[in-house]
Coordinates of C-alpha atoms in Angstrom, one line a residue:
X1 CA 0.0 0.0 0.0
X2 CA 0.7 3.4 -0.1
X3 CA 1.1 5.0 3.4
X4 CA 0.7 8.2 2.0
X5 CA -2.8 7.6 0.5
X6 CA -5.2 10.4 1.8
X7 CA -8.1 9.3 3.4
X8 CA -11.5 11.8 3.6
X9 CA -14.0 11.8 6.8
X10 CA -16.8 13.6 6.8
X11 CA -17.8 14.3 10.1
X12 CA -16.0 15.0 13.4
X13 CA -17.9 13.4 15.5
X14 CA -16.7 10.8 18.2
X15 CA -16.4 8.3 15.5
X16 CA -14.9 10.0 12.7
X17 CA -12.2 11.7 15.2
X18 CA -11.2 8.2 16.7
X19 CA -11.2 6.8 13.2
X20 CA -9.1 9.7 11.8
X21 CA -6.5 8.7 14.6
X22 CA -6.6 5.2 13.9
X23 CA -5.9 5.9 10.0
X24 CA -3.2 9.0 11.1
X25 CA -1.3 6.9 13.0
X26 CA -0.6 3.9 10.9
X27 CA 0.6 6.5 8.3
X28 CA -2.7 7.8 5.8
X29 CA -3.2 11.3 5.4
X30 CA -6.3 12.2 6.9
X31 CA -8.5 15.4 6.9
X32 CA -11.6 15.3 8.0
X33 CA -14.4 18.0 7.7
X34 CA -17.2 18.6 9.9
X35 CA -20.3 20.7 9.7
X36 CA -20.2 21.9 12.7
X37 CA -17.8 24.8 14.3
X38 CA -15.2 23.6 16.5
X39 CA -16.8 22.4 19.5
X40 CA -13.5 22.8 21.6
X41 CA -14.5 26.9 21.5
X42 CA -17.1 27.1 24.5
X43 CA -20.5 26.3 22.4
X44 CA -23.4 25.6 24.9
X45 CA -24.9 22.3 23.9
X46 CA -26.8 21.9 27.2
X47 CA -30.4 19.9 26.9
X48 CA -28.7 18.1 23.7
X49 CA -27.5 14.5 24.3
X50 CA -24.6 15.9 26.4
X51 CA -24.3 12.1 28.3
X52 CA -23.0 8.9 27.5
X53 CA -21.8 5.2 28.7
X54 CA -18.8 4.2 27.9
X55 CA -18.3 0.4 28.2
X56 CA -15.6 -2.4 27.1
X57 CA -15.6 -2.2 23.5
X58 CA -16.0 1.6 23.5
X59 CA -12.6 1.2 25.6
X60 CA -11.1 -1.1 23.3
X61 CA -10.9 1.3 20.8
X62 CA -9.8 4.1 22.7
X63 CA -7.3 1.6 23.8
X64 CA -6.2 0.8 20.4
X65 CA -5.7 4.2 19.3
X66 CA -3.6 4.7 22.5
X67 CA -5.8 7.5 23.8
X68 CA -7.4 5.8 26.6
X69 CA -5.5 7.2 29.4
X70 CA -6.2 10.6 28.6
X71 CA -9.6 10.1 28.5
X72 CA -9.7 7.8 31.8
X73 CA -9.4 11.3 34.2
X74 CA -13.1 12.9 32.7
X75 CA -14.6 8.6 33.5
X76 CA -17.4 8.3 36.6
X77 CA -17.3 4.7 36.8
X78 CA -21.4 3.1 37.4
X79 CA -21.4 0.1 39.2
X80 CA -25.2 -0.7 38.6
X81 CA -28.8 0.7 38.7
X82 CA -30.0 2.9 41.6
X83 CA -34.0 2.4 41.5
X84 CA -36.4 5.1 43.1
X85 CA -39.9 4.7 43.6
X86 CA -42.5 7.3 43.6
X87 CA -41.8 7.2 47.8
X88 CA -38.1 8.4 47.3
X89 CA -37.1 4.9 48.6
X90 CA -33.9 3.3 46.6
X91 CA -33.2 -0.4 45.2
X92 CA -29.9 -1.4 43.7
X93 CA -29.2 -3.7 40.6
X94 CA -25.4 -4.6 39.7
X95 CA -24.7 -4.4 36.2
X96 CA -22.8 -7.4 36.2
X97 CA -20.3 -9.1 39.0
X98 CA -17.9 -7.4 41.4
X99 CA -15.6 -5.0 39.7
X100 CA -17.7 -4.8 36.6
X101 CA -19.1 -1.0 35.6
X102 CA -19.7 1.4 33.3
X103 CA -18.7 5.0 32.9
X104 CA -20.3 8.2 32.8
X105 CA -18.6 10.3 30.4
X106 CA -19.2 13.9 28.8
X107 CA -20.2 13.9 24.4
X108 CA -18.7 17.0 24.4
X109 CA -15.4 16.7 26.6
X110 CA -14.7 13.0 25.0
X111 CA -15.6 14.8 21.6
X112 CA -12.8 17.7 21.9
X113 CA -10.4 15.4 23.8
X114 CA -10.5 12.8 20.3
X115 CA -10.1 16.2 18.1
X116 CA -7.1 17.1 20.2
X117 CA -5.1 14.0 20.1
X118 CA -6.2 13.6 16.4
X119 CA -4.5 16.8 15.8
X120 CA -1.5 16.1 18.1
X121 CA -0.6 13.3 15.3
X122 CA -1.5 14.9 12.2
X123 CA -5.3 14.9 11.4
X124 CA -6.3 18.2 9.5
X125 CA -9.8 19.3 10.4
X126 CA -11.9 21.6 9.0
X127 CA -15.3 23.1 10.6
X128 CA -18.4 24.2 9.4
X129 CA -18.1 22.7 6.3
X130 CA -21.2 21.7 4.7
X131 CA -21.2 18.5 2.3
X132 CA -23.0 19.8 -0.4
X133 CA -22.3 16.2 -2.9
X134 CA -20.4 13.2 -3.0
X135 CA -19.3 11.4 -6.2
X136 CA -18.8 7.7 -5.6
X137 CA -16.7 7.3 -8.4
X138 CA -14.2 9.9 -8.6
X139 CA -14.3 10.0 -4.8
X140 CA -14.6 13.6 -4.5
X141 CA -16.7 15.6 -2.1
X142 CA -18.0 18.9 -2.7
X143 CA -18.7 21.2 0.8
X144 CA -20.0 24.9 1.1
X145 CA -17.9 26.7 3.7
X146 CA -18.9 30.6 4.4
X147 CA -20.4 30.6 1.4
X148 CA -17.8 29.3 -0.6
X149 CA -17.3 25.9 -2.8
X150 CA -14.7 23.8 -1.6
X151 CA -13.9 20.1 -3.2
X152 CA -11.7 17.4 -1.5
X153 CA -10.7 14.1 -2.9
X154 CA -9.3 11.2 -0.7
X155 CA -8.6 7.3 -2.3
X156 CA -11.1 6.2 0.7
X157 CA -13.8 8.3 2.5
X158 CA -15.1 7.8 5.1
X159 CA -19.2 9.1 6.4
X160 CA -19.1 9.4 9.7
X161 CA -21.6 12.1 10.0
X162 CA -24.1 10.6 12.0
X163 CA -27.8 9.6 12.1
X164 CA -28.7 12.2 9.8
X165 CA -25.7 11.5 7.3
X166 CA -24.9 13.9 4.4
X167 CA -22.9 11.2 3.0
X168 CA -25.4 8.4 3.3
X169 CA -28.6 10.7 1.9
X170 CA -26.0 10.1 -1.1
X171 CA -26.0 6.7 -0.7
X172 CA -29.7 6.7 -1.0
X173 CA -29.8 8.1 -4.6
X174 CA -28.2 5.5 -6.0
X175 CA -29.4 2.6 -7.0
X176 CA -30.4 -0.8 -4.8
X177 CA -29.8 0.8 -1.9
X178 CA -31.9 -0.4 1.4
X179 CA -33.0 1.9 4.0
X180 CA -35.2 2.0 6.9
X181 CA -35.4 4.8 9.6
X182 CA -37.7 3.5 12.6
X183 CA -38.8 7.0 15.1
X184 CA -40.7 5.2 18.7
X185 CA -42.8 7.6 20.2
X186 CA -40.5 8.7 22.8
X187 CA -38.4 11.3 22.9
X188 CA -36.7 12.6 25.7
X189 CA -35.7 16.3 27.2
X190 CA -32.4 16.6 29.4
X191 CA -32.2 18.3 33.4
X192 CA -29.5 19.5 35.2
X193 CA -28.9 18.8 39.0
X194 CA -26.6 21.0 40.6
X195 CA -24.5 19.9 43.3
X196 CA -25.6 20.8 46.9
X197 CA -23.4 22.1 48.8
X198 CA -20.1 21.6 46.6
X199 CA -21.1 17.7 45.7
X200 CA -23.2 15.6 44.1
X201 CA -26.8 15.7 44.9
X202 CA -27.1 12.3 45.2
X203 CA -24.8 9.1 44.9
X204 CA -22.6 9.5 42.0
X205 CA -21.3 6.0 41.2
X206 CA -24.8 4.2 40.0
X207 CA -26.8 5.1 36.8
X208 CA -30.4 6.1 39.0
X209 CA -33.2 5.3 37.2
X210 CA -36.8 5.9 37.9
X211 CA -38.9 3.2 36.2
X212 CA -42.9 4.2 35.7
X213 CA -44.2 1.7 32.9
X214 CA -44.8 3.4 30.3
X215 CA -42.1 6.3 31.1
X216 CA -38.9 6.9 32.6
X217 CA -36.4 9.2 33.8
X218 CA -32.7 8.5 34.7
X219 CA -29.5 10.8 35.4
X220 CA -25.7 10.0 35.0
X221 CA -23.0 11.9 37.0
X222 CA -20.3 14.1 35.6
X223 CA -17.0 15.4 37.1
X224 CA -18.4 19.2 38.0
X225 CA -20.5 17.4 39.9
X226 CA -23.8 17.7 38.2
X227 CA -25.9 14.8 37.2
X228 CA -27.5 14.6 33.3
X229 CA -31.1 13.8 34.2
X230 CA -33.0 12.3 30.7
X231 CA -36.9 12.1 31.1
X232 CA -38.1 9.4 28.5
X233 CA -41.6 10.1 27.3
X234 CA -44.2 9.9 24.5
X235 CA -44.6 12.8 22.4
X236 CA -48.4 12.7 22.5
X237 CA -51.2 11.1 24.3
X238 CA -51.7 11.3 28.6
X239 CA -49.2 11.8 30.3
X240 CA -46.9 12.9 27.1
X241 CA -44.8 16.3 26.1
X242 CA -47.8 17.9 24.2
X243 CA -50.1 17.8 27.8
X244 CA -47.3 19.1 30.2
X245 CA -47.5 22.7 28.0
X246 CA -47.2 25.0 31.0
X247 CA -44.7 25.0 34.0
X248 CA -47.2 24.5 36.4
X249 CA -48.2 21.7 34.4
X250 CA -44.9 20.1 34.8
X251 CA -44.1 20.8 38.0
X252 CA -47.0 19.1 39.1
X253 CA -46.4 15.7 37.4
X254 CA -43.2 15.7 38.3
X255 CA -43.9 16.3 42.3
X256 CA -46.3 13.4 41.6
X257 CA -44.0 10.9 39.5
X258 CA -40.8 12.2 40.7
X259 CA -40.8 13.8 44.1
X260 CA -37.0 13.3 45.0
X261 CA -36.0 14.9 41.3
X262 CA -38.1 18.3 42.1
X263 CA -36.2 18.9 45.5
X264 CA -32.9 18.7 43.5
X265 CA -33.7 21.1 40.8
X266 CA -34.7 24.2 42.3
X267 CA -35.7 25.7 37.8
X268 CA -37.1 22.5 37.2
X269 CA -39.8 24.4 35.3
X270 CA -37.6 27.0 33.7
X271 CA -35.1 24.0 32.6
X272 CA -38.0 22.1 31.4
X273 CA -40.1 24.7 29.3
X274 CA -36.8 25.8 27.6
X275 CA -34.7 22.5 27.0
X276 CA -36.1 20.6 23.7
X277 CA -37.8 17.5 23.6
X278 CA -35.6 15.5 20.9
X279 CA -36.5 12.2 18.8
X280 CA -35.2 8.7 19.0
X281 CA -34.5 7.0 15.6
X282 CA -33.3 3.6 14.6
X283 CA -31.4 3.7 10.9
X284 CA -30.8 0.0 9.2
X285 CA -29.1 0.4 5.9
X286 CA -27.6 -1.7 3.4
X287 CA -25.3 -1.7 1.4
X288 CA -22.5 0.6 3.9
X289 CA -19.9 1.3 -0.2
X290 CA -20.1 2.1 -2.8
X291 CA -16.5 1.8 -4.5
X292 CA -14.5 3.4 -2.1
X293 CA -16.9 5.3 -0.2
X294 CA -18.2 3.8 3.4
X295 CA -20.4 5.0 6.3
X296 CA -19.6 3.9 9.6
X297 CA -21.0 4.4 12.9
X298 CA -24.8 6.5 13.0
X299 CA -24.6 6.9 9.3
X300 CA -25.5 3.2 8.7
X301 CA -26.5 2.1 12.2
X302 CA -28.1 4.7 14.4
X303 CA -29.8 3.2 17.4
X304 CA -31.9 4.4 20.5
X305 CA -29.7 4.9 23.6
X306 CA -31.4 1.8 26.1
X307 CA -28.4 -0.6 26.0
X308 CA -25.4 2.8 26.2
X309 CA -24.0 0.7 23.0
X310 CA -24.5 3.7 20.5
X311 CA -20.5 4.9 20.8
X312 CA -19.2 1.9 21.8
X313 CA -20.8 0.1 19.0
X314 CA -18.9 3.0 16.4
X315 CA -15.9 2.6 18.2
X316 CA -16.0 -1.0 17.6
X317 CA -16.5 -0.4 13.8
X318 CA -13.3 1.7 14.3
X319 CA -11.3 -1.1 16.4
X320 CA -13.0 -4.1 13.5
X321 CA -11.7 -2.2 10.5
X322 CA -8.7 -1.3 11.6
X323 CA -8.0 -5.5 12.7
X324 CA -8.9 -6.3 9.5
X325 CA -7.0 -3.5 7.4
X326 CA -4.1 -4.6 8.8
X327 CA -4.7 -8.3 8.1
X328 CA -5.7 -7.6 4.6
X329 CA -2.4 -5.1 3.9
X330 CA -4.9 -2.1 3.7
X331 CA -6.3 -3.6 -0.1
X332 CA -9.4 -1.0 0.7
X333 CA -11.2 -2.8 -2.2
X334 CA -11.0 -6.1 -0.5
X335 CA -11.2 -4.7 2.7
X336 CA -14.6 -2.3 2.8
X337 CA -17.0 -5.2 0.8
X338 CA -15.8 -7.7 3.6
X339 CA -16.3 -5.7 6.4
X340 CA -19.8 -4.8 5.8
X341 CA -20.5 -8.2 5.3
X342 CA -19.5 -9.5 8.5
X343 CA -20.7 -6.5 10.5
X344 CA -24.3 -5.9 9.5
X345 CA -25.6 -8.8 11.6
X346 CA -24.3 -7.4 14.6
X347 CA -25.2 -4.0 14.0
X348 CA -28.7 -5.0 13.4
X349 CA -28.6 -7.3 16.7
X350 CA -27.6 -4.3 18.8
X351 CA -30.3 -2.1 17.8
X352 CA -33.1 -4.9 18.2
X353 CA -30.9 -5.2 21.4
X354 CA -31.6 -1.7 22.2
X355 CA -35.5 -1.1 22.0
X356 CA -35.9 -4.7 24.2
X357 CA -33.7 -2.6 26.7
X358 CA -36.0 0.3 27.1
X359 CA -38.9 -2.3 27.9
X360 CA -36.9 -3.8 30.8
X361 CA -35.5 -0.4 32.0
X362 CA -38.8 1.4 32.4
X363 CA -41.1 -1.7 32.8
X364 CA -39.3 -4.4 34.6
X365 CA -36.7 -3.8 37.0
X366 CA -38.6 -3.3 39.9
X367 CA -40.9 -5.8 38.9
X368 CA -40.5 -9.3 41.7
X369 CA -40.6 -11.5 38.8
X370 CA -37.9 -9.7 37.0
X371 CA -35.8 -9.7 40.3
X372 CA -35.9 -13.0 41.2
X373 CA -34.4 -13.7 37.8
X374 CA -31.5 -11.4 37.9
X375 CA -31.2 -13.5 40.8
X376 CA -30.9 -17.0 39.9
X377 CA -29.1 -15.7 36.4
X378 CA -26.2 -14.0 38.8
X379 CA -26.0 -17.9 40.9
X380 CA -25.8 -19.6 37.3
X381 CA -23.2 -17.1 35.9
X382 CA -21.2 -17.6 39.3
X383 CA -21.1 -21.3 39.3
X384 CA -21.3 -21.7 35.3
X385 CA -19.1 -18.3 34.2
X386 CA -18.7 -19.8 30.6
X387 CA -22.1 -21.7 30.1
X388 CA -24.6 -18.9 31.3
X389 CA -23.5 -15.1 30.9
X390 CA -26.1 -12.7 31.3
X391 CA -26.9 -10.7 28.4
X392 CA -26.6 -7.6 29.3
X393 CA -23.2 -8.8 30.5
X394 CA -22.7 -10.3 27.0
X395 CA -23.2 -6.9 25.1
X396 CA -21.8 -4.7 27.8
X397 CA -18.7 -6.5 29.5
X398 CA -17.2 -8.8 26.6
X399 CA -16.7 -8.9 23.0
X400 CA -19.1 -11.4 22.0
X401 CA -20.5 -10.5 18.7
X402 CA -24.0 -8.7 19.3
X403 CA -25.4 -11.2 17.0
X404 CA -24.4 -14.3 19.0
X405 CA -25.2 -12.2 22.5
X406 CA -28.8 -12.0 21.2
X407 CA -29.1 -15.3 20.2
X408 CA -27.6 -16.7 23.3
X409 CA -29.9 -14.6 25.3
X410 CA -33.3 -15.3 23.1
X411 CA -32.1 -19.2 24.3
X412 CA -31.7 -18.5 27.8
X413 CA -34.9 -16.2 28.0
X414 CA -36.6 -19.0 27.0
X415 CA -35.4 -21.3 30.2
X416 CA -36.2 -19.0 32.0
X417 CA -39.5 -18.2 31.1
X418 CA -40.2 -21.8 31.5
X419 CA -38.7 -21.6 34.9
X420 CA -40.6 -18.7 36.3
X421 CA -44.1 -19.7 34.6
X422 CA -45.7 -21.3 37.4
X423 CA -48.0 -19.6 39.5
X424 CA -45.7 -19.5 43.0
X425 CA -42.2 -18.5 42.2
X426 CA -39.5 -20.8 43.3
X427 CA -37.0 -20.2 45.8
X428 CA -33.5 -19.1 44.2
X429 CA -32.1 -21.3 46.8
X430 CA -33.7 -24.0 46.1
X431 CA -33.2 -24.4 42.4
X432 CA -31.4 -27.2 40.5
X433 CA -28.5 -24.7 38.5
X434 CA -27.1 -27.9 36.8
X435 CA -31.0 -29.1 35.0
X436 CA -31.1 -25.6 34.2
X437 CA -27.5 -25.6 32.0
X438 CA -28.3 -28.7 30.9
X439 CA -30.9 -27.6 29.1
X440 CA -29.1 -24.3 27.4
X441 CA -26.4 -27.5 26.2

């Protein structure tokens, strides 16, 4: 190969920058170009998406692109689920076994930390340009910047530009191209807590969650010591976004659904009134080239946040390509078809993955039946650690395909449906783990 090819990105997102470093360091030049301004100068992007969970494979990538430890200090590690009830009483659920968690991290902060090592070994970036068109032959992209026409040409580019992808609305005037864009009808509007007294209003180390059926709200630490609170909720119908019009309005469901929340926030209505209410859409696409073109991360597989696998699932793309570059001597021809092949499964697994998760987060965990299962799963996993893995554990702690991690867990649903079916629940202590692995063999 040619180590001086130069590569294209369009978008500067958390994908594109990690890939950009990837590609920079094993020699490629790389530019990338980004619609956006630069968000390393102060822009406010409070009530948009400004939380995330970072998790194994999100950390394998960072790992690979040797960045990790510089993005370690901003981590809140979440060892599991802090449940309140409309009384203000609290439940705990581990997310997996002792020492296992996940991490609260900041979009933004993560976001200008990848630009800044990406520039630190060579990435050029350029913001707020526009792409404007993108010829999948010549590979060249046309972008409007301040009014102005610029064109850029790479031997491989690369659309990382998200859910709304400028690169893959390309993709979708060509021909035999497959696309599906799925909204549910939830959205969800973000809350800041303040700290009390110099610290965290409430326990930082756990993801809280208040589960109501049909609804939801949760909130995720950060290292000022605020917590991200997210309320999940319909868009119309009783109780929804279009009823709860007025501040008063909301004030009052939340002192009914969410007493603990309202004591925490002292502008819960002014926060609420003026932060948007955004959608949640699930994109499944196919085919991800088109000669030497590809999208990658959101562009081809955007997915609703109920697992936290939406950047670890693009920096996997990122960690996948890069393993298999490197075994295929960077033949991008050979290299891009194959990939797409063997990822699509997984990406579509995740996302099926994703919406089951939203059930079980807002309907299920403080259901007994649902309990008594995490249960008996957590006695199989410690006695049978290969045999039965949890799978949330699956998607979250390892790097089992997602594919197989849904299959795996369809199969042990299934015992345990059996299991739980009859009318009085069985004694954890009393069960027979060995019938029960028997029949997953």
């Amino acid at each position: 190969m040619n180590k001086q090819e130069q590569i294209v990105i369009v978008g500067a997102g958390l994908v594109g920058s990690l890939l950009a470093t990837l590609l920079v360091k094993r020699g490629f030049a790389v530019d990338v170009y980004e619609k956006r301004p630069d968000p390393r100068k102060n822009i406010n992007l409070a009530g948009r998406s400004i939380n995330l969970a970072l998790s194994h494979r999100g950390i394998r990538g960072l790992q690979m692109a040797g960045v990790f430890d510089q993005i370690a200090p901003q981590l809140i590690p979440m060892h599991g689920r802090k449940l309140h009830d409309t009384d203000g009483q609290l439940g705990f659920q581990p997310y997996g076994r002792e020492g296992e968690f996940i991490n609260s991290v900041s979009r933004n902060e993560l976001n200008k930390c990848l630009i800044g090592e990406a520039e630190i070994f060579g990435v050029n970036f350029h913001f707020a340009h526009i792409c404007e068109e993108v010829d999948f032959e010549k590979t060249n992209l046309t972008f409007m910047h301040e009014g102005k026409t610029v064109h850029a040409s790479g031997s491989v580019v690369f659309g990382t530009d998200g859910a709304f992808s400028a690169v893959r609305s390309a993709f979708q005037k060509t021909d035999r191209f497959n696309y599906s864009q799925h909204y549910i009808e939830h959205g969800y509007k973000e809350l800041a807590m303040p700290p009390v007294n110099g610290d965290f209003a409430m326990e930082p180390n756990f993801l809280h969650i208040w589960p109501r059926g049909k609804y939801m709200l949760i909130a995720l630490p950060n290292p000022d010591k605020t917590f991200t609170c997210t309320l999940f909720f319909p868009f119309e119908g009783s109780p929804s976004f279009s009823e709860l019009n007025t501040p008063d309005k909301a004030l009052a469901f939340f002192q009914k659904e969410f007493p603990d929340v309202v004591t925490r926030i002292p502008d819960l209505k002014e926060q609420f009134m003026h932060n948007p209410a955004s959608s949640l859409v699930t994109v499944k696409c196919f085919p991800w080239v088109k000669n030497r073109t590809m999208i990658l991360g959101d562009a081809c597989h955007a997915i609703v946040p109920f697992y936290g696998q939406g950047m670890n699932a693009g920096f996997e793309d990122c960690r996948l390509l890069m393993e298999m570059a490197e075994a295929k001597e960077f033949d991008w021809d050979k290299v891009l078809p194959e990939f797409q092949q063997t990822r699509k499964k997984d990406t579509d697994a995740i996302a099926d993955l994703a919406l089951k998760n939203f059930i079980e987060m807002r309907d299920w965990v403080g259901d007994e039946k649902f309990l008594l299962r995490k249960k008996i799963e957590a006695k199989l996993h410690a006695q049978f650690p290969k045999q039965w893995i949890p799978q949330y554990s699956m998607v979250t702690f390892n790097d089992i395909p997602y594919s197989e991690a849904k299959e795996r867990g369809s199969r042990q649903d299934a015992i345990m449906e059996e299991l739980l079916s009859t009318s009085t629940l069985p004694n954890p202590n009393e069960i027979d783990l060995n019938s029960i692995i028997l029949k997953l063999s």
